[in-house]
XYZ file of N, CA and C in Angstrom:
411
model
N 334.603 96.438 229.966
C 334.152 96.035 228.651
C 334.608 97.089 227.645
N 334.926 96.566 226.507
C 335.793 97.398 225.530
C 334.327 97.838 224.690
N 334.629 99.133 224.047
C 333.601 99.670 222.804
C 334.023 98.823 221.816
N 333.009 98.471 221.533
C 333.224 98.073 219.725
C 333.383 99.022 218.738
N 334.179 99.051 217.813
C 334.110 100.026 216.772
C 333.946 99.447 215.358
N 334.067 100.069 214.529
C 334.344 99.170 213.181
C 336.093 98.829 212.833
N 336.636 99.234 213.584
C 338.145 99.285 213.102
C 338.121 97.735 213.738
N 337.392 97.352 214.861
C 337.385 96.064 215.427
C 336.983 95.234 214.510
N 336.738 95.106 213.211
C 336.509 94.131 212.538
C 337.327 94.528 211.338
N 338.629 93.411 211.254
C 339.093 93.436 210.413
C 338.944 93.506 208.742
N 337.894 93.010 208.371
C 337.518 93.159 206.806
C 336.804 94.487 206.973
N 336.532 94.776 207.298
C 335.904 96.432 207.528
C 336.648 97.453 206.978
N 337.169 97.776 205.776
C 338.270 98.711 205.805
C 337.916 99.877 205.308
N 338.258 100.790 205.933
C 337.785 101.901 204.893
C 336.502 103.018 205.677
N 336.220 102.106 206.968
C 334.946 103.038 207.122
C 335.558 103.752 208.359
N 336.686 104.397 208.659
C 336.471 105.188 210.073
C 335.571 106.368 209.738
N 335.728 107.255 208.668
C 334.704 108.270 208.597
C 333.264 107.922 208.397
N 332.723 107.362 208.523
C 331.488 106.364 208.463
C 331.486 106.318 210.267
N 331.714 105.979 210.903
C 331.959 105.592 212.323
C 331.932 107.390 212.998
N 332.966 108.337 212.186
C 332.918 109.290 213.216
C 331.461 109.661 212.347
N 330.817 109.875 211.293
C 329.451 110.284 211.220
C 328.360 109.785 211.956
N 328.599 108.199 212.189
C 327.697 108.066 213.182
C 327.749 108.613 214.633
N 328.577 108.853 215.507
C 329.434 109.430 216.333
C 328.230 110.885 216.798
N 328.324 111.520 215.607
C 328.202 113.173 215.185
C 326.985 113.115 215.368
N 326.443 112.102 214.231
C 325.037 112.194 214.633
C 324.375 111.829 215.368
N 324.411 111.093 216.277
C 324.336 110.388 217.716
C 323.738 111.385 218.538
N 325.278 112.382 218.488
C 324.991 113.837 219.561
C 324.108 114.874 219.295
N 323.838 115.026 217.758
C 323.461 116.185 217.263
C 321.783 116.041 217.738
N 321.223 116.905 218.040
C 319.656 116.815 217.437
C 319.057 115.956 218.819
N 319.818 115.611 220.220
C 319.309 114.547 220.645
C 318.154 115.073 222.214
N 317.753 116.279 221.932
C 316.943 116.579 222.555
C 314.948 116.668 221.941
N 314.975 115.879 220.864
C 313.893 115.354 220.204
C 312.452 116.809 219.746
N 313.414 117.880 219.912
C 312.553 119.307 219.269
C 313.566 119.458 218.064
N 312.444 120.016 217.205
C 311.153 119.568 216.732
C 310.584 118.223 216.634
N 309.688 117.699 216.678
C 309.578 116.226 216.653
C 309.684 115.769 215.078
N 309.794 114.921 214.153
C 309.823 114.355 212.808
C 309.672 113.292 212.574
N 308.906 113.381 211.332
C 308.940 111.804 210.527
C 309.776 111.264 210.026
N 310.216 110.513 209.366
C 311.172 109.930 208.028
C 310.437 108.813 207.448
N 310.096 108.866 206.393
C 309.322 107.720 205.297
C 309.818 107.507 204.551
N 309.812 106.361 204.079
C 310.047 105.703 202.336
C 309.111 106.451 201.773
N 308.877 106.698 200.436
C 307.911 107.128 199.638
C 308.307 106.736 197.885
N 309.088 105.664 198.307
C 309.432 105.163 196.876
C 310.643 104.211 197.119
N 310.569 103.077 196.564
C 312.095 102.648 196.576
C 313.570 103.394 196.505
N 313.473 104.460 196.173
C 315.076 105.204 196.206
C 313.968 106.432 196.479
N 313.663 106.623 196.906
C 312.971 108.391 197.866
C 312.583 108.422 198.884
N 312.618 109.657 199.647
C 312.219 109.899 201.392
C 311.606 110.939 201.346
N 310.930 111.206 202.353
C 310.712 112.485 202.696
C 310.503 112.629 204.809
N 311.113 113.696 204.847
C 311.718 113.974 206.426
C 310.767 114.769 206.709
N 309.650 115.038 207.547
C 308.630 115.713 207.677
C 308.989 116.143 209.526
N 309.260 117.590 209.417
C 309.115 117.973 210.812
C 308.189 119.108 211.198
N 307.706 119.094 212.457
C 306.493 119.491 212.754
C 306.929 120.892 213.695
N 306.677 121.990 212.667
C 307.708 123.129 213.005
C 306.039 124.241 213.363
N 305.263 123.856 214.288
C 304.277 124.798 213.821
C 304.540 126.481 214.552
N 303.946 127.424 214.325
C 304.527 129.021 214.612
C 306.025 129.192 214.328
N 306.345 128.764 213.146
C 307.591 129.083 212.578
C 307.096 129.324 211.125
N 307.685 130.606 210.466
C 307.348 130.984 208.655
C 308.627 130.169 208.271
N 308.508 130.577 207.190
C 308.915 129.939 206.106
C 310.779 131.068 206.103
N 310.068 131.818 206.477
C 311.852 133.123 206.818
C 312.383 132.722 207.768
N 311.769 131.537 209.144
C 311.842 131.615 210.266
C 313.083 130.305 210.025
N 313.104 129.694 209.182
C 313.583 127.984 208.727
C 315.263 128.296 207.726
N 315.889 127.417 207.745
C 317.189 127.310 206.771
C 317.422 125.849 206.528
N 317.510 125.247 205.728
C 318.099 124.438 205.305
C 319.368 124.496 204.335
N 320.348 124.059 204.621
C 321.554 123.571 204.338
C 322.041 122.481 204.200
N 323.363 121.798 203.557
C 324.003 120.894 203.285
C 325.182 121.037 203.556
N 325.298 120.530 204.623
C 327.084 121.037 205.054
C 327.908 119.384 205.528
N 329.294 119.327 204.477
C 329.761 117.961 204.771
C 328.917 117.042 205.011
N 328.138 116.716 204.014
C 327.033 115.682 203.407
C 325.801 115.325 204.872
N 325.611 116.472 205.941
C 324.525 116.237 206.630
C 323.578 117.207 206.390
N 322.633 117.142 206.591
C 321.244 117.925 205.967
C 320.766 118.362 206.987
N 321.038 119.810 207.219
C 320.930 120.656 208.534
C 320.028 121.401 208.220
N 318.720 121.293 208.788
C 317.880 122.440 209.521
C 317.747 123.263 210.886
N 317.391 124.909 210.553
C 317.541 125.114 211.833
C 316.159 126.404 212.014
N 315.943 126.505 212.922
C 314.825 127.225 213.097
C 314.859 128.380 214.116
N 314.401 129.657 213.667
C 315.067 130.489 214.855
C 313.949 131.191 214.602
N 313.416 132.071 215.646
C 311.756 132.936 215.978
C 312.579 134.099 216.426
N 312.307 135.041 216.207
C 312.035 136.755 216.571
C 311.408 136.424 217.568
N 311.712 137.297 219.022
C 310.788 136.943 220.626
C 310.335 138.199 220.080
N 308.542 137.975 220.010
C 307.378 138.931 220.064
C 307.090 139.696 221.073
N 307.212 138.823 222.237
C 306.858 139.039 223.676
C 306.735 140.534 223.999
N 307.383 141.358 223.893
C 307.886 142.636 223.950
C 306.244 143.619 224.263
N 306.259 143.680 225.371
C 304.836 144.834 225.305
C 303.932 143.978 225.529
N 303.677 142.576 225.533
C 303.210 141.686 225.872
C 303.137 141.133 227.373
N 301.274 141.011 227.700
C 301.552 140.343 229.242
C 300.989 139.013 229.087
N 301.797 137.930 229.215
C 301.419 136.869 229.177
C 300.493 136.219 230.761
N 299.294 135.874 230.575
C 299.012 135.001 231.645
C 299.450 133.698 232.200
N 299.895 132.656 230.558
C 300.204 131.675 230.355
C 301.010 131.462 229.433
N 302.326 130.975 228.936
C 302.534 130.966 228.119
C 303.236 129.844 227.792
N 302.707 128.776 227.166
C 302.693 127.244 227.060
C 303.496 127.022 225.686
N 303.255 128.482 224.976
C 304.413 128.061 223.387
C 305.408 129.294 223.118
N 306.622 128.739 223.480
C 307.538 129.157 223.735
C 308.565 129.381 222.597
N 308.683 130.287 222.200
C 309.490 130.696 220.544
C 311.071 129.967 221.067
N 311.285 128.943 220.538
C 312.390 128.626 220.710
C 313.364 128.061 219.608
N 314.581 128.200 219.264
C 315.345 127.774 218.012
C 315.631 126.635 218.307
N 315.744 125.581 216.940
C 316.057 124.650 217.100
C 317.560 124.209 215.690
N 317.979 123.051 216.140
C 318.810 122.894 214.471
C 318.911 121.214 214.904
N 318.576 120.509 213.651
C 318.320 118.845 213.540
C 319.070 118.626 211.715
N 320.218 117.670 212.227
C 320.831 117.313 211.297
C 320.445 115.382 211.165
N 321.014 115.584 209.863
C 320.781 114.115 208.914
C 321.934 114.177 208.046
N 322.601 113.028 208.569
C 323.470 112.280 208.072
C 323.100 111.828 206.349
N 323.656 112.276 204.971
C 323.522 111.895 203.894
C 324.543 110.461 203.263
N 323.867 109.764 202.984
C 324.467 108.887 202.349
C 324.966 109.156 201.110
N 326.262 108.789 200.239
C 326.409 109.185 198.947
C 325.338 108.778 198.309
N 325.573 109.491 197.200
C 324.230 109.220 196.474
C 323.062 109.683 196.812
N 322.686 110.495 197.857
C 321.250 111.060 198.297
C 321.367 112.068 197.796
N 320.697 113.107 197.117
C 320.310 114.371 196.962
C 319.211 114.652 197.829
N 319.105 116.131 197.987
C 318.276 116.932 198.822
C 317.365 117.286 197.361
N 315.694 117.017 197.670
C 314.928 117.869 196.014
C 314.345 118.877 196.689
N 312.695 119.199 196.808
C 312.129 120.216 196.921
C 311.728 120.605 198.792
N 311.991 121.743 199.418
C 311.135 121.345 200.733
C 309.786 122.430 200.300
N 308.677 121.813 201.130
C 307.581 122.445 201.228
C 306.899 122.660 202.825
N 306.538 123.670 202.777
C 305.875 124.103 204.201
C 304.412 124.119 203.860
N 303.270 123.004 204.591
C 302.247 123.247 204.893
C 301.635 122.542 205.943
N 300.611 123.490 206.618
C 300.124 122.907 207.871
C 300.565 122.909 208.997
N 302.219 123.590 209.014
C 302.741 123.811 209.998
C 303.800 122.546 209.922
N 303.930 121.848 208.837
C 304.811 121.069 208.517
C 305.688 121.484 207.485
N 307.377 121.185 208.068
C 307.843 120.936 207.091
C 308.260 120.092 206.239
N 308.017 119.904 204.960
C 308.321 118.525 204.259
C 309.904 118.729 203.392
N 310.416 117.760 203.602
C 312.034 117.686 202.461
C 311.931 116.289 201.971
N 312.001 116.621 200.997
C 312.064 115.489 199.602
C 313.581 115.207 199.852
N 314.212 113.550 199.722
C 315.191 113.387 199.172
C 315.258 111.903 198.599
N 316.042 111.730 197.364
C 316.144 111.169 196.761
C 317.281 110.213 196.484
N 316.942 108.656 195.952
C 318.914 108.046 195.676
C 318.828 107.547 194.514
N 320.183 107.995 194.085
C 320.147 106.899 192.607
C 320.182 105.851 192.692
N 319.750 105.054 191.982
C 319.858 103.298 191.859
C 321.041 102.976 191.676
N 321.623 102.057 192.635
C 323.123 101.816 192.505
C 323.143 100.972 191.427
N 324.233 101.341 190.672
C 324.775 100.379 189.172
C 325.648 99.421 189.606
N 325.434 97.925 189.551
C 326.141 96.832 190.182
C 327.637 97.360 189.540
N 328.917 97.170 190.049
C 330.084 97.676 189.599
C 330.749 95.941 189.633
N 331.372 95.167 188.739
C 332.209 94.048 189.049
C 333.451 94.844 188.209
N 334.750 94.553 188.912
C 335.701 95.129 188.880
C 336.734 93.902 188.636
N 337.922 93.402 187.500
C 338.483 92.545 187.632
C 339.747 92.586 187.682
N 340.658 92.235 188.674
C 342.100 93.111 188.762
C 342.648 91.805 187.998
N 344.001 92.151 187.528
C 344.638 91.324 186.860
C 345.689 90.803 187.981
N 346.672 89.456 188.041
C 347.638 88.861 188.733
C 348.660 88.998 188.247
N 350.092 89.729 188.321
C 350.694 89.795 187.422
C 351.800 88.971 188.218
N 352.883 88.266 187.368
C 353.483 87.481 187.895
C 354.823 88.182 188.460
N 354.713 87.743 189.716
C 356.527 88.075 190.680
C 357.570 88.038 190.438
């Protein structure tokens, strides 16, 4: 059985980079740490809520690199001089990307509760009709 792609559909033109982003993001992020939300919170707004708890606010990065919205999370190991009996929470780094659509901006992130919240936003697309002219052969 053959993969489907989008190149397999002829009126489709234009999207292979669309195809390798989905691709990318497929792989990225697919071990499900940190766990996250994603909500509507408005007709053109989101907010991506991940649940980063024993991580500061120094501990976090967010970036925008080639229109995906990369967080990553990295802990200082405390452990040091430390005897653990049990140790069930485990300082571990993480990095979870999101694919941006044109038109999305990244707005404010906020940390509370051990959550992190990222605002993002889309403009309202402006219907575009475009009329080419026929010029004769």
């Amino acid at each position: 059985m053959s993969k489907l792609t989008l190149a397999s559909y002829p009126h489709m033109l234009g999207f292979e980079q669309l195809e390798r982003l989905l691709e990318r993001s497929a792989k990225a992020g697919s071990d499900g740490y940190p766990p996250y939300n994603i909500e509507q919170t408005s007709e053109n707004s989101y907010r991506i809520t991940l649940a980063v708890a024993g991580f500061s606010r120094d501990d976090l990065s967010i970036t925008i690199e080639d229109r995906q919205l990369v967080i990553r999370g990295r802990q200082e190991d405390d452990s040091e001089g430390r005897v653990f009996l049990h140790r069930g929470i485990a300082s571990r780094q993480f990095q979870r990307m999101f694919v941006l659509a044109d038109g999305v901006d990244v707005g404010e992130a906020v940390m509370e509760n051990g959550l992190l919240h990222v605002d993002l936003s889309r403009a309202a697309p402006e219907p575009v009709v475009q009329t080419i002219s026929i010029r004769k052969g």
